[in-house]
PDB file of C-alpha atoms in Angstrom:
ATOM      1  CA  UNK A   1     -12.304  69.585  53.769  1.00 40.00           C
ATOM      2  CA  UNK A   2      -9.262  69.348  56.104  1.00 48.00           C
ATOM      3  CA  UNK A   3      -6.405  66.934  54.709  1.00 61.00           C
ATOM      4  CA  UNK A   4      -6.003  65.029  57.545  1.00 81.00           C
ATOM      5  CA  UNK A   5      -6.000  65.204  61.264  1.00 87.00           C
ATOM      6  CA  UNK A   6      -4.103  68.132  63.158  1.00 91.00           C
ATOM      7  CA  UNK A   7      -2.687  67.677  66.800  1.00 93.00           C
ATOM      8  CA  UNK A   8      -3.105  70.058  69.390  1.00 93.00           C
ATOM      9  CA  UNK A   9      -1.294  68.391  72.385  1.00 93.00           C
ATOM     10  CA  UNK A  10       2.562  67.223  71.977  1.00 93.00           C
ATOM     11  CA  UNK A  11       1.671  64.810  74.551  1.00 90.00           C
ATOM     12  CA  UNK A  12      -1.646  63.108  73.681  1.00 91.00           C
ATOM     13  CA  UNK A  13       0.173  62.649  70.046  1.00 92.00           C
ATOM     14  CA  UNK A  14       2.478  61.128  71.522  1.00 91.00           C
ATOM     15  CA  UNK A  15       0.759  58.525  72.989  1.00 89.00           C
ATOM     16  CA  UNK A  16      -1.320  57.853  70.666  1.00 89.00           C
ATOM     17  CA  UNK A  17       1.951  57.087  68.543  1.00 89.00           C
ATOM     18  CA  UNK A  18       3.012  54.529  70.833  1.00 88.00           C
ATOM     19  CA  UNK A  19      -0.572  52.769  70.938  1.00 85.00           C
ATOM     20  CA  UNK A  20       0.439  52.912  67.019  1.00 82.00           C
ATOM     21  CA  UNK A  21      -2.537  55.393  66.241  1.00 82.00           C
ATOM     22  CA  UNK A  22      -1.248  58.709  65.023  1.00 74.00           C
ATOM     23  CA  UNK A  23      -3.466  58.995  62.156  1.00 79.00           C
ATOM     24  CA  UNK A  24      -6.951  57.900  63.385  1.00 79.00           C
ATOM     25  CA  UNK A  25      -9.136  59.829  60.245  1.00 72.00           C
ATOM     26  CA  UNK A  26      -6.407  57.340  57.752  1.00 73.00           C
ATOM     27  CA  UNK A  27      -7.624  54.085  59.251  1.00 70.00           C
ATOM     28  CA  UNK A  28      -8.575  51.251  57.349  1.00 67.00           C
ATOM     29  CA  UNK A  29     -11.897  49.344  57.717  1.00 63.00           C
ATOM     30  CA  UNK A  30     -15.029  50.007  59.046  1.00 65.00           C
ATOM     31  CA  UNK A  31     -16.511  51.563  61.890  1.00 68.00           C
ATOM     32  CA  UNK A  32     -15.286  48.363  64.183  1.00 69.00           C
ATOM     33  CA  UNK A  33     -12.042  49.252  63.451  1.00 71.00           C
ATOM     34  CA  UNK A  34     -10.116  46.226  65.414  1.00 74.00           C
ATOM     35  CA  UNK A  35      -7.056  48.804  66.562  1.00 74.00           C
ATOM     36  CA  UNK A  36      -9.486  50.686  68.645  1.00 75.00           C
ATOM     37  CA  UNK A  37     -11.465  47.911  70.172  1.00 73.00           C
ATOM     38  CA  UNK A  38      -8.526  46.010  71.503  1.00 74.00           C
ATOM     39  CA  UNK A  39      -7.544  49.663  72.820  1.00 73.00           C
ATOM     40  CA  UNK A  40     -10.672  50.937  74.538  1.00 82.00           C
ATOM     41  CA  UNK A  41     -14.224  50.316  74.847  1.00 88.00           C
ATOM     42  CA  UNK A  42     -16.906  51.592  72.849  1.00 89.00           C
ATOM     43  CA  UNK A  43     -19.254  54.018  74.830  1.00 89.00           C
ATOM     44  CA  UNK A  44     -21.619  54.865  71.954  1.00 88.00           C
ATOM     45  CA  UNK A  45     -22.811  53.663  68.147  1.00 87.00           C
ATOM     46  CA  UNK A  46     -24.293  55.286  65.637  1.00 86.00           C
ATOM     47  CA  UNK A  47     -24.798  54.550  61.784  1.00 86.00           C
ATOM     48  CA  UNK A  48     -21.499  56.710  60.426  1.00 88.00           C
ATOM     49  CA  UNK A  49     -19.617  57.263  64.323  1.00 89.00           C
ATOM     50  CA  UNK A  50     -18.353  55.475  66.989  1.00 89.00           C
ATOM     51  CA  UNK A  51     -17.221  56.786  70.390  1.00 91.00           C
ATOM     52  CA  UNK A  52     -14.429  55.415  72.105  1.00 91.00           C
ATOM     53  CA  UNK A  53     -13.137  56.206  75.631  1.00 92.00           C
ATOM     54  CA  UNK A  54      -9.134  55.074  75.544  1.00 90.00           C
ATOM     55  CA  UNK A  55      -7.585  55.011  79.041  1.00 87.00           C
ATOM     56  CA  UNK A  56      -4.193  56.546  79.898  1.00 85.00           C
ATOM     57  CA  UNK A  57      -2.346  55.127  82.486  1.00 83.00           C
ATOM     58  CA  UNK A  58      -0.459  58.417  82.930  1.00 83.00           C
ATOM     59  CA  UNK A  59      -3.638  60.821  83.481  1.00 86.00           C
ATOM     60  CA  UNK A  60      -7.009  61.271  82.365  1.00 89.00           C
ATOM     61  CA  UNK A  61      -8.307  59.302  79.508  1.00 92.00           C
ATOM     62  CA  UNK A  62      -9.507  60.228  76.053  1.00 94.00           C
ATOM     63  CA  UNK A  63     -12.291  60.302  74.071  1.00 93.00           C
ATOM     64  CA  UNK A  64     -11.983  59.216  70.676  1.00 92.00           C
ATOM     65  CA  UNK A  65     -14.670  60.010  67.729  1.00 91.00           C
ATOM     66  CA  UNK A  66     -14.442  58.350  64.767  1.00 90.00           C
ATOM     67  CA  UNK A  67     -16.524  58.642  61.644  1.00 89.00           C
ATOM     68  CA  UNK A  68     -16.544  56.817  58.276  1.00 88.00           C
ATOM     69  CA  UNK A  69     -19.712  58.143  55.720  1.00 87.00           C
ATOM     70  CA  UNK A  70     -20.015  56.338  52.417  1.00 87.00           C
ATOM     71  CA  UNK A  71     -22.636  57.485  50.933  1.00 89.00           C
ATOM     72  CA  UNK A  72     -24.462  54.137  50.853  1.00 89.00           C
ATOM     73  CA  UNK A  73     -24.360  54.718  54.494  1.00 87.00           C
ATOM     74  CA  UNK A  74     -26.345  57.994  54.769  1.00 88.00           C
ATOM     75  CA  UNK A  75     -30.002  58.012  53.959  1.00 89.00           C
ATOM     76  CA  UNK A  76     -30.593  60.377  50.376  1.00 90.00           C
ATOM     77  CA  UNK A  77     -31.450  63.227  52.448  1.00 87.00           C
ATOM     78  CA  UNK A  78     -28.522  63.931  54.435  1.00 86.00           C
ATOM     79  CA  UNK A  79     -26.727  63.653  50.770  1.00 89.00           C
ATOM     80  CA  UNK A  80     -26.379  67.021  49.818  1.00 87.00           C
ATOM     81  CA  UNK A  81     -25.733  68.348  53.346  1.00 83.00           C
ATOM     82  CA  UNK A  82     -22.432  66.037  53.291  1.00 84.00           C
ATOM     83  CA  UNK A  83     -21.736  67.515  49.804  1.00 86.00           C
ATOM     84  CA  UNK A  84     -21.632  71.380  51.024  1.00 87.00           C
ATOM     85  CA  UNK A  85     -20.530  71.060  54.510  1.00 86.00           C
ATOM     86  CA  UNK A  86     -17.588  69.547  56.438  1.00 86.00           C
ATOM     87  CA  UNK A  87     -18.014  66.454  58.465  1.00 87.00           C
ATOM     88  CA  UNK A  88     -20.187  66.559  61.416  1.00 87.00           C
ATOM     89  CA  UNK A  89     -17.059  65.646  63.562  1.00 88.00           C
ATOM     90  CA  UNK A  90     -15.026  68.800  62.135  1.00 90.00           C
ATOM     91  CA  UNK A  91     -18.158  70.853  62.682  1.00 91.00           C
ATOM     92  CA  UNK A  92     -18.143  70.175  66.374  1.00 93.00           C
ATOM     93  CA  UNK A  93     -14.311  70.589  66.945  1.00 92.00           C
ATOM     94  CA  UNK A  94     -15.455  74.134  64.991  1.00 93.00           C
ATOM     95  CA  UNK A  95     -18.345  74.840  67.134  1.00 95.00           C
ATOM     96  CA  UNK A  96     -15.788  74.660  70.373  1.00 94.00           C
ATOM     97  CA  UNK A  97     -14.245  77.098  69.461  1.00 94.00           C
ATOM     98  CA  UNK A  98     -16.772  79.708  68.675  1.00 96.00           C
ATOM     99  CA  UNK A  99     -18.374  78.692  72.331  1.00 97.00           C
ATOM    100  CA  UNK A 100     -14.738  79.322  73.798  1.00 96.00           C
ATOM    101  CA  UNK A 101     -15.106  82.953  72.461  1.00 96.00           C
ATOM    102  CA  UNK A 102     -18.364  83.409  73.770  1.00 96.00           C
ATOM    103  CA  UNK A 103     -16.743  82.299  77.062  1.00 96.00           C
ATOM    104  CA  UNK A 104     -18.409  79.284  77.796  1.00 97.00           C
ATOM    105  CA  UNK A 105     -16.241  75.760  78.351  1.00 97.00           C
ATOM    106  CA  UNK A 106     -16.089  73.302  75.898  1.00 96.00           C
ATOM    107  CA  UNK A 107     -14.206  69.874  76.196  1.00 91.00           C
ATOM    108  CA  UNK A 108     -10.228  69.916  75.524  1.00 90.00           C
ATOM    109  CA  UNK A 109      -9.767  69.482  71.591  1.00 93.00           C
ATOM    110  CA  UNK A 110      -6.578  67.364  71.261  1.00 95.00           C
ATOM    111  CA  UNK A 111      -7.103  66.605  67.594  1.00 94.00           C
ATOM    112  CA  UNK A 112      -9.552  66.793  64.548  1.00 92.00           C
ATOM    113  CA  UNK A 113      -9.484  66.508  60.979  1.00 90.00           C
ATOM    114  CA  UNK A 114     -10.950  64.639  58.035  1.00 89.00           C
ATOM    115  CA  UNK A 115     -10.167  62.810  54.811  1.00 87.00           C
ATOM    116  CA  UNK A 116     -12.285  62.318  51.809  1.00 86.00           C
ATOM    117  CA  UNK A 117     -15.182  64.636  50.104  1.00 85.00           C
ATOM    118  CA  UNK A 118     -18.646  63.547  49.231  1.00 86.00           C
ATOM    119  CA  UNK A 119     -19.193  61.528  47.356  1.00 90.00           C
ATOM    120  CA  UNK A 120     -16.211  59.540  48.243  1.00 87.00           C
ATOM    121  CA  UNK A 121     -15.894  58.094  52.166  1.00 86.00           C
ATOM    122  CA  UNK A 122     -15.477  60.784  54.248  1.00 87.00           C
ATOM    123  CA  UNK A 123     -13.258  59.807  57.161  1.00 88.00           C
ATOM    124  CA  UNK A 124     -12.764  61.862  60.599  1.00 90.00           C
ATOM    125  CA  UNK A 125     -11.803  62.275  63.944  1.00 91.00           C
ATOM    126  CA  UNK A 126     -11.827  63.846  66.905  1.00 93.00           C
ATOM    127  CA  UNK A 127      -9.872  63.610  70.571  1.00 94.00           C
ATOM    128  CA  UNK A 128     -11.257  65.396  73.593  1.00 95.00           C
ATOM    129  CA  UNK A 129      -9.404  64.750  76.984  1.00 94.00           C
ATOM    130  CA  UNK A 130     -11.649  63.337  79.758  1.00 94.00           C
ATOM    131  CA  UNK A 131     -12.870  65.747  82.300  1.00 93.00           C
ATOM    132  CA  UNK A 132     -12.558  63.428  85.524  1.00 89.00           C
ATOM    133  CA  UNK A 133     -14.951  63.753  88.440  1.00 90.00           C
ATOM    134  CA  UNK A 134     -17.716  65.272  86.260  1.00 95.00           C
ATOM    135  CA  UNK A 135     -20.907  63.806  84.638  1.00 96.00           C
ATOM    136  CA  UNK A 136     -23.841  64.798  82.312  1.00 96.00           C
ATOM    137  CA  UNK A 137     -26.416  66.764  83.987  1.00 97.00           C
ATOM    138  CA  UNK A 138     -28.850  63.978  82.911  1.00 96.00           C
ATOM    139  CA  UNK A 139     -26.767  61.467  85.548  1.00 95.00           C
ATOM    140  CA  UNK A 140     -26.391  64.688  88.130  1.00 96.00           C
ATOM    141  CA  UNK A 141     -30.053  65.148  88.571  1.00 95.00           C
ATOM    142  CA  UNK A 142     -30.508  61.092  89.027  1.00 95.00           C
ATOM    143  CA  UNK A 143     -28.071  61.407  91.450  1.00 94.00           C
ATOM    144  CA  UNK A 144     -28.631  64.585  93.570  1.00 94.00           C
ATOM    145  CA  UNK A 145     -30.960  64.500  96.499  1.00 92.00           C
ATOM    146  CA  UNK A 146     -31.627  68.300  97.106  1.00 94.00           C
ATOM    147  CA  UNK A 147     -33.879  69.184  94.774  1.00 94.00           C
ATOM    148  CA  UNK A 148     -33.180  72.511  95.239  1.00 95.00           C
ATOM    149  CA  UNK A 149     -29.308  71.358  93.575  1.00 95.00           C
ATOM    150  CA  UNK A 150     -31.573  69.505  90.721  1.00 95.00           C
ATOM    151  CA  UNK A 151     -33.691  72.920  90.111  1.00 96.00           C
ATOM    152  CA  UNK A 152     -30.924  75.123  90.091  1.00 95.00           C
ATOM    153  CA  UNK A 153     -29.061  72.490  87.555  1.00 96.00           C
ATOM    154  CA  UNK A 154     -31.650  72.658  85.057  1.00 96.00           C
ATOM    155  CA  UNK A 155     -31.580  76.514  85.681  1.00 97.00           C
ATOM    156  CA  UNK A 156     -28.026  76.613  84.781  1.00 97.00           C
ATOM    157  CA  UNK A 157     -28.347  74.869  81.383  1.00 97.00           C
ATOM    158  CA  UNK A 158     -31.173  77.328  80.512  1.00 97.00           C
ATOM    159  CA  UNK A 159     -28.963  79.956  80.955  1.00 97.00           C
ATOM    160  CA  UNK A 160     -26.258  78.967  78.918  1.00 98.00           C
ATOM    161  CA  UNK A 161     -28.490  78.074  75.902  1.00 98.00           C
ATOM    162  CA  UNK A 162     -30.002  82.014  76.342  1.00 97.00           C
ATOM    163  CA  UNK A 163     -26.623  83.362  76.426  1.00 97.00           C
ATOM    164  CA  UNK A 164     -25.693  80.974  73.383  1.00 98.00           C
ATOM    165  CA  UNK A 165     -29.148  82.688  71.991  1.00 98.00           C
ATOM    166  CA  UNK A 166     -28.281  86.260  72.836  1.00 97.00           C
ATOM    167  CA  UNK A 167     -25.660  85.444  70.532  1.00 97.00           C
ATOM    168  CA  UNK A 168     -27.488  85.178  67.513  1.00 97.00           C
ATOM    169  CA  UNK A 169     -26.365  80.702  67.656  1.00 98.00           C
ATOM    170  CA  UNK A 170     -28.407  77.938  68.280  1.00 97.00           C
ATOM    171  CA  UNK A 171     -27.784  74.084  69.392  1.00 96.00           C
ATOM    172  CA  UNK A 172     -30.512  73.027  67.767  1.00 92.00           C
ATOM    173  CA  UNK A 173     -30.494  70.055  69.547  1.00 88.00           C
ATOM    174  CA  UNK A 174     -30.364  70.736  73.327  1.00 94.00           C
ATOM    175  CA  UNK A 175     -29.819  67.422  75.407  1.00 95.00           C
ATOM    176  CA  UNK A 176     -29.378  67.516  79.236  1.00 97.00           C
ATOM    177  CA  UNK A 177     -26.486  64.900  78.402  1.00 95.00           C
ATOM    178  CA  UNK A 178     -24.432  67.288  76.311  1.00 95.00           C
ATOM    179  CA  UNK A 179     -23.542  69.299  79.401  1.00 97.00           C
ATOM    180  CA  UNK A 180     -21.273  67.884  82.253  1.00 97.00           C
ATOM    181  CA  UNK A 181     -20.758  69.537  85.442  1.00 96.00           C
ATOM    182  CA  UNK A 182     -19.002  68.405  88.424  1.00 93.00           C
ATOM    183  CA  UNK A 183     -20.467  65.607  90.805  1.00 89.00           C
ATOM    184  CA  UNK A 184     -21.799  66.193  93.635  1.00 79.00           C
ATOM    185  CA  UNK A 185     -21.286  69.888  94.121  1.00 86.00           C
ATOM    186  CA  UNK A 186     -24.141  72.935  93.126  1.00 90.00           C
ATOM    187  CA  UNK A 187     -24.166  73.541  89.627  1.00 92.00           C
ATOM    188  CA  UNK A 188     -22.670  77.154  88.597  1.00 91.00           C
ATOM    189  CA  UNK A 189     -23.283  78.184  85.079  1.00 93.00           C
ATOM    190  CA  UNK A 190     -19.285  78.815  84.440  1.00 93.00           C
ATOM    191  CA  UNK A 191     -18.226  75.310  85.694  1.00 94.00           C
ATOM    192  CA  UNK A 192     -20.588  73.820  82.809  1.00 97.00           C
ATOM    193  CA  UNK A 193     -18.762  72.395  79.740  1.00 97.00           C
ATOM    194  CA  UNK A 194     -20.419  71.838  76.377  1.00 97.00           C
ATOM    195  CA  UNK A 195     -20.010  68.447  74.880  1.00 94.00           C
ATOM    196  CA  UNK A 196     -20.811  67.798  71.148  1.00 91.00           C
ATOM    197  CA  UNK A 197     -22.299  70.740  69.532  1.00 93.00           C
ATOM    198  CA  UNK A 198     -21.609  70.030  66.134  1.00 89.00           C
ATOM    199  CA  UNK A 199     -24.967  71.612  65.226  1.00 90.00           C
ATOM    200  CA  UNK A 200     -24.052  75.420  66.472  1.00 94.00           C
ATOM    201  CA  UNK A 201     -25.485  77.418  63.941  1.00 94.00           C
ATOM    202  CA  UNK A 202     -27.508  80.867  63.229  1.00 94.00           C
ATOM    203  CA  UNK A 203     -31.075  80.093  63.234  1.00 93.00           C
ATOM    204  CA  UNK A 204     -34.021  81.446  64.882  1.00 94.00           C
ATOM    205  CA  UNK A 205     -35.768  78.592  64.001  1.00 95.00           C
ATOM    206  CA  UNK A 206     -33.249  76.464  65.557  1.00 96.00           C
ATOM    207  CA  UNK A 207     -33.425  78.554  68.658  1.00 97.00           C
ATOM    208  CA  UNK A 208     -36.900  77.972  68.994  1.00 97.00           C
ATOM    209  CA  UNK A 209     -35.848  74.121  68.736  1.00 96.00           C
ATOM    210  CA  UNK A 210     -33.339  74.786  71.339  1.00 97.00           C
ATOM    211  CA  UNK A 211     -36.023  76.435  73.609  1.00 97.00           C
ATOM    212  CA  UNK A 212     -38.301  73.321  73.209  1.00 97.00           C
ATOM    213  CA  UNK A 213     -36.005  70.716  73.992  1.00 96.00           C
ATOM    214  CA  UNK A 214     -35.392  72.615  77.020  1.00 97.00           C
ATOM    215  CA  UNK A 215     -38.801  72.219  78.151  1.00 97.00           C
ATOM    216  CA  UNK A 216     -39.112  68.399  77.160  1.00 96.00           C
ATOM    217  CA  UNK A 217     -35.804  68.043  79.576  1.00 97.00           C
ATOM    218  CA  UNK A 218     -37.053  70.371  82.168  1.00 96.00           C
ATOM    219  CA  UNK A 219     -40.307  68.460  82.203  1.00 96.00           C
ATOM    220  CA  UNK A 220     -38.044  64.435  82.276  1.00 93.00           C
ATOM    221  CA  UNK A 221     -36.089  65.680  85.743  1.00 91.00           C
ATOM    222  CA  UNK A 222     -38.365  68.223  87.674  1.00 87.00           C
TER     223      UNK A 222
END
């Protein structure tokens, strides 16, 4: 497990210094961490995470991940899985990487990092810069008119996952939403970038998963 969250950007570190959050896996509290909400607003929950987007008068904004996994938070299943493998939030910042050498685009990594081992708290976090002017393909699709621009979106996705797949990885959980593109412009396969993928793995089984989903989604916007 990492010991403690690593910065990528001079910049972003340093504002999040001034905001008086350079250490966001070390805070203390709960998953409504009062620092954060005063900050930014919270764009998703989930039992162990929260996802904050924290604006930056200066640029783009960021997106903030935190996670905070006591065991008596996790259901006895996921148990042993938080006992062999780095946090789900480290995982993703992990799986960016190995997409980056595939030559796919991933969103800008600022920081990651995590404190604690199962089966004490595991605290972690991640940063990823905001990619302005795009959204989800989910939200493209609602919004484009040509269907021949919502056809060729979906195509796009399914090509990515089959490259991911001629790879010998697999999602294993393959959501329209974890892909933005750019609004309002055709989809091209290279402009795509891959949003939480902490479940990258190598699994045929997962691949047929992947492959699955795909169809579920294809059939929810065509």
């Amino acid at each position: 497990m990492s010991a403690g969250l690593v910065w990528r950007d001079s910049a972003a570190h340093a504002h999040f210094q001034s905001l008086g959050l350079p250490a966001l896996d070390a805070l203390r509290g709960d998953l409504d961490e009062p620092r954060l909400g005063q900050i930014g607003r919270c764009v998703t929950k989930a039992r162990t995470r929260r996802l904050y987007f924290l604006t930056d008068p200066d640029g783009p904004g960021y997106y903030v991940k935190i996670q905070v996994a006591p065991p008596s938070a996790l259901p006895l299943r996921r148990w042993a899985r938080y006992a062999a493998k780095p946090s789900p939030v480290v995982l993703e910042a992990r799986a960016g990487e190995v997409l980056r050498g595939l030559g796919l685009n991933t969103a800008p990594v600022l920081a990651s990092g995590a404190r604690g081992r199962f089966p004490a708290t595991v605290r972690a976090a991640l940063v990823t810069r905001e990619l302005r002017d795009h959204v989800d393909v989910r939200q493209y699709i609602e919004e484009e008119e040509d269907e021949s621009r919502r056809v060729a979106a979906v195509e796009a996705v399914e090509a990515l996952v089959a490259r991911v797949h001629a790879a010998g990885l697999a999602f294993g959980q393959v959501r329209h939403r974890n892909f933005l593109v750019p609004r309002a412009r055709p989809v091209a396969l290279d402009e795509i970038v891959i949003i939480d993928a902490g479940g990258l793995s190598r699994s045929r089984r997962k691949q047929e998963r992947d492959k699955q989903h795909l169809a579920l989604e294809r059939g929810r916007r065509l």
